[in-house]
Amino acid sequence: QVQLVESGGGLVQPGGSLRLSCAASGSIFSINAMAWYRQAAGKQRELVATIISGGTTNYADSVKGRFTISREIAKNMVYLQMNSLKPEDTAVYYCKLRQHRAWGPVDYWGQGTQVTVSS
């Protein structure tokens, strides 16, 4: 069993910054990739950023240059630094962890943390 807990969300003004954290615990032996997703009210969940085992990162076009994903492998944690926030960044942000098992990849999700960007 693997548990993911996101934290760091809240209310910020446009142009502000926020740092999200995701802590993984449980039966963690290896991590193939971690990612951040977000889902605005009434909208489809979208991929925001990924970081894979080799350290390569990828970002959605809408957040490039503003968001940075990073990790601390020894602590099983991943972070999302969000700068120059816009109202359209308002959403519930979810952390996802992917492990490779003998039968294939297995994904785990956190409960989400609310980010609201408003003046």
PDB file of C-alpha atoms in Angstrom:
ATOM      1  CA  GLN A   1       0.000   0.000   0.000  1.00  0.00           C
ATOM      2  CA  VAL A   2       1.276   3.462  -0.971  1.00  0.00           C
ATOM      3  CA  GLN A   3      -0.080   6.743   0.327  1.00  0.00           C
ATOM      4  CA  LEU A   4       0.454  10.194  -1.156  1.00  0.00           C
ATOM      5  CA  VAL A   5      -0.301  13.393   0.732  1.00  0.00           C
ATOM      6  CA  GLU A   6      -0.229  16.801  -0.940  1.00  0.00           C
ATOM      7  CA  SER A   7       0.167  20.031   0.973  1.00  0.00           C
ATOM      8  CA  GLY A   8       0.920  23.694   0.390  1.00  0.00           C
ATOM      9  CA  GLY A   9      -2.210  24.812  -1.407  1.00  0.00           C
ATOM     10  CA  GLY A  10      -4.102  27.939  -0.518  1.00  0.00           C
ATOM     11  CA  LEU A  11      -5.339  31.330  -1.666  1.00  0.00           C
ATOM     12  CA  VAL A  12      -2.905  33.659  -3.425  1.00  0.00           C
ATOM     13  CA  GLN A  13      -3.168  36.824  -5.485  1.00  0.00           C
ATOM     14  CA  PRO A  14      -2.350  36.918  -9.194  1.00  0.00           C
ATOM     15  CA  GLY A  15       1.404  37.126  -9.662  1.00  0.00           C
ATOM     16  CA  GLY A  16       2.051  35.375  -6.378  1.00  0.00           C
ATOM     17  CA  SER A  17       3.898  32.142  -5.672  1.00  0.00           C
ATOM     18  CA  LEU A  18       3.113  28.863  -4.001  1.00  0.00           C
ATOM     19  CA  ARG A  19       5.059  25.676  -3.380  1.00  0.00           C
ATOM     20  CA  LEU A  20       3.254  22.349  -3.306  1.00  0.00           C
ATOM     21  CA  SER A  21       4.686  19.259  -1.635  1.00  0.00           C
ATOM     22  CA  CYS A  22       3.839  15.601  -2.073  1.00  0.00           C
ATOM     23  CA  ALA A  23       4.990  13.058   0.499  1.00  0.00           C
ATOM     24  CA  ALA A  24       4.919   9.359  -0.352  1.00  0.00           C
ATOM     25  CA  SER A  25       4.850   6.620   2.257  1.00  0.00           C
ATOM     26  CA  GLY A  26       4.158   2.918   2.519  1.00  0.00           C
ATOM     27  CA  SER A  27       5.490   0.130   0.332  1.00  0.00           C
ATOM     28  CA  ILE A  28       7.831   2.248  -1.760  1.00  0.00           C
ATOM     29  CA  PHE A  29      10.784   0.410  -3.230  1.00  0.00           C
ATOM     30  CA  SER A  30      11.270   2.276  -6.479  1.00  0.00           C
ATOM     31  CA  ILE A  31       9.706   5.148  -8.396  1.00  0.00           C
ATOM     32  CA  ASN A  32       9.611   5.296 -12.162  1.00  0.00           C
ATOM     33  CA  ALA A  33       8.000   8.706 -12.411  1.00  0.00           C
ATOM     34  CA  MET A  34       6.115  11.341 -10.479  1.00  0.00           C
ATOM     35  CA  ALA A  35       3.792  13.962 -11.814  1.00  0.00           C
ATOM     36  CA  TRP A  36       1.474  16.798 -10.931  1.00  0.00           C
ATOM     37  CA  TYR A  37      -2.002  17.068 -12.402  1.00  0.00           C
ATOM     38  CA  ARG A  38      -4.699  19.640 -11.874  1.00  0.00           C
ATOM     39  CA  GLN A  39      -8.436  19.780 -12.320  1.00  0.00           C
ATOM     40  CA  ALA A  40     -10.451  22.960 -12.375  1.00  0.00           C
ATOM     41  CA  ALA A  41     -14.122  22.910 -11.439  1.00  0.00           C
ATOM     42  CA  GLY A  42     -16.142  21.458 -14.281  1.00  0.00           C
ATOM     43  CA  LYS A  43     -13.034  20.772 -16.355  1.00  0.00           C
ATOM     44  CA  GLN A  44     -11.070  17.698 -17.339  1.00  0.00           C
ATOM     45  CA  ARG A  45      -8.012  16.750 -15.331  1.00  0.00           C
ATOM     46  CA  GLU A  46      -4.817  17.807 -17.093  1.00  0.00           C
ATOM     47  CA  LEU A  47      -1.150  16.963 -16.775  1.00  0.00           C
ATOM     48  CA  VAL A  48       0.929  19.844 -15.423  1.00  0.00           C
ATOM     49  CA  ALA A  49       4.461  18.487 -14.997  1.00  0.00           C
ATOM     50  CA  THR A  50       6.374  15.218 -14.864  1.00  0.00           C
ATOM     51  CA  ILE A  51       9.750  14.080 -13.626  1.00  0.00           C
ATOM     52  CA  ILE A  52      11.076  10.657 -14.575  1.00  0.00           C
ATOM     53  CA  SER A  53      13.729   8.387 -13.090  1.00  0.00           C
ATOM     54  CA  GLY A  54      16.596   9.982 -15.005  1.00  0.00           C
ATOM     55  CA  GLY A  55      15.610  13.447 -13.815  1.00  0.00           C
ATOM     56  CA  THR A  56      14.086  14.642 -17.070  1.00  0.00           C
ATOM     57  CA  THR A  57      11.217  17.078 -16.630  1.00  0.00           C
ATOM     58  CA  ASN A  58       8.337  18.039 -18.882  1.00  0.00           C
ATOM     59  CA  TYR A  59       5.729  20.758 -18.559  1.00  0.00           C
ATOM     60  CA  ALA A  60       2.418  21.696 -20.032  1.00  0.00           C
ATOM     61  CA  ASP A  61       2.710  24.670 -22.370  1.00  0.00           C
ATOM     62  CA  SER A  62       0.476  26.710 -20.097  1.00  0.00           C
ATOM     63  CA  VAL A  63       2.951  26.563 -17.194  1.00  0.00           C
ATOM     64  CA  LYS A  64       6.339  26.539 -18.917  1.00  0.00           C
ATOM     65  CA  GLY A  65       8.655  29.149 -17.465  1.00  0.00           C
ATOM     66  CA  ARG A  66       6.462  29.588 -14.392  1.00  0.00           C
ATOM     67  CA  PHE A  67       6.329  26.170 -12.691  1.00  0.00           C
ATOM     68  CA  THR A  68       9.201  23.903 -11.646  1.00  0.00           C
ATOM     69  CA  ILE A  69       8.924  20.269 -10.594  1.00  0.00           C
ATOM     70  CA  SER A  70      11.651  18.790  -8.398  1.00  0.00           C
ATOM     71  CA  ARG A  71      12.220  15.817  -6.144  1.00  0.00           C
ATOM     72  CA  GLU A  72      14.124  14.551  -3.115  1.00  0.00           C
ATOM     73  CA  ILE A  73      14.606  10.877  -3.829  1.00  0.00           C
ATOM     74  CA  ALA A  74      15.830   9.896  -0.358  1.00  0.00           C
ATOM     75  CA  LYS A  75      12.717  11.429   1.214  1.00  0.00           C
ATOM     76  CA  ASN A  76      10.274  10.148  -1.410  1.00  0.00           C
ATOM     77  CA  MET A  77       9.027  13.667  -1.983  1.00  0.00           C
ATOM     78  CA  VAL A  78       8.198  15.745  -5.011  1.00  0.00           C
ATOM     79  CA  TYR A  79       7.558  19.481  -5.192  1.00  0.00           C
ATOM     80  CA  LEU A  80       5.917  21.935  -7.510  1.00  0.00           C
ATOM     81  CA  GLN A  81       7.128  25.522  -7.307  1.00  0.00           C
ATOM     82  CA  MET A  82       4.535  27.798  -8.866  1.00  0.00           C
ATOM     83  CA  ASN A  83       5.442  31.384  -9.717  1.00  0.00           C
ATOM     84  CA  SER A  84       3.621  34.183 -11.522  1.00  0.00           C
ATOM     85  CA  LEU A  85       0.312  32.549 -10.747  1.00  0.00           C
ATOM     86  CA  LYS A  86      -2.720  33.381 -12.845  1.00  0.00           C
ATOM     87  CA  PRO A  87      -6.436  33.014 -12.106  1.00  0.00           C
ATOM     88  CA  GLU A  88      -6.582  30.216 -14.677  1.00  0.00           C
ATOM     89  CA  ASP A  89      -4.198  28.208 -12.487  1.00  0.00           C
ATOM     90  CA  THR A  90      -7.020  27.800  -9.974  1.00  0.00           C
ATOM     91  CA  ALA A  91      -7.654  24.081  -9.553  1.00  0.00           C
ATOM     92  CA  VAL A  92      -7.238  21.091  -7.308  1.00  0.00           C
ATOM     93  CA  TYR A  93      -3.689  19.833  -7.752  1.00  0.00           C
ATOM     94  CA  TYR A  94      -2.953  16.115  -7.514  1.00  0.00           C
ATOM     95  CA  CYS A  95       0.308  14.235  -7.095  1.00  0.00           C
ATOM     96  CA  LYS A  96       0.780  10.933  -8.914  1.00  0.00           C
ATOM     97  CA  LEU A  97       3.423   8.277  -8.338  1.00  0.00           C
ATOM     98  CA  ARG A  98       4.135   5.506 -10.824  1.00  0.00           C
ATOM     99  CA  GLN A  99       5.819   2.252  -9.857  1.00  0.00           C
ATOM    100  CA  HIS A 100       6.853  -0.569 -12.135  1.00  0.00           C
ATOM    101  CA  ARG A 101       5.718  -3.966 -10.934  1.00  0.00           C
ATOM    102  CA  ALA A 102       6.195  -7.396 -12.473  1.00  0.00           C
ATOM    103  CA  TRP A 103       2.750  -7.144 -14.073  1.00  0.00           C
ATOM    104  CA  GLY A 104       3.159  -3.597 -15.301  1.00  0.00           C
ATOM    105  CA  PRO A 105       2.980   0.001 -14.069  1.00  0.00           C
ATOM    106  CA  VAL A 106       0.867   0.930 -11.067  1.00  0.00           C
ATOM    107  CA  ASP A 107      -0.267   4.499 -10.376  1.00  0.00           C
ATOM    108  CA  TYR A 108      -1.060   6.038  -6.996  1.00  0.00           C
ATOM    109  CA  TRP A 109      -2.840   9.340  -6.418  1.00  0.00           C
ATOM    110  CA  GLY A 110      -3.012  11.786  -3.564  1.00  0.00           C
ATOM    111  CA  GLN A 111      -6.185  13.399  -2.271  1.00  0.00           C
ATOM    112  CA  GLY A 112      -5.453  16.755  -3.877  1.00  0.00           C
ATOM    113  CA  THR A 113      -4.814  20.247  -2.570  1.00  0.00           C
ATOM    114  CA  GLN A 114      -6.787  23.335  -3.579  1.00  0.00           C
ATOM    115  CA  VAL A 115      -5.012  26.263  -5.211  1.00  0.00           C
ATOM    116  CA  THR A 116      -7.036  29.433  -5.689  1.00  0.00           C
ATOM    117  CA  VAL A 117      -5.601  32.463  -7.478  1.00  0.00           C
ATOM    118  CA  SER A 118      -7.791  35.503  -6.988  1.00  0.00           C
ATOM    119  CA  SER A 119      -7.558  39.178  -6.133  1.00  0.00           C
TER     120      SER A 119
END
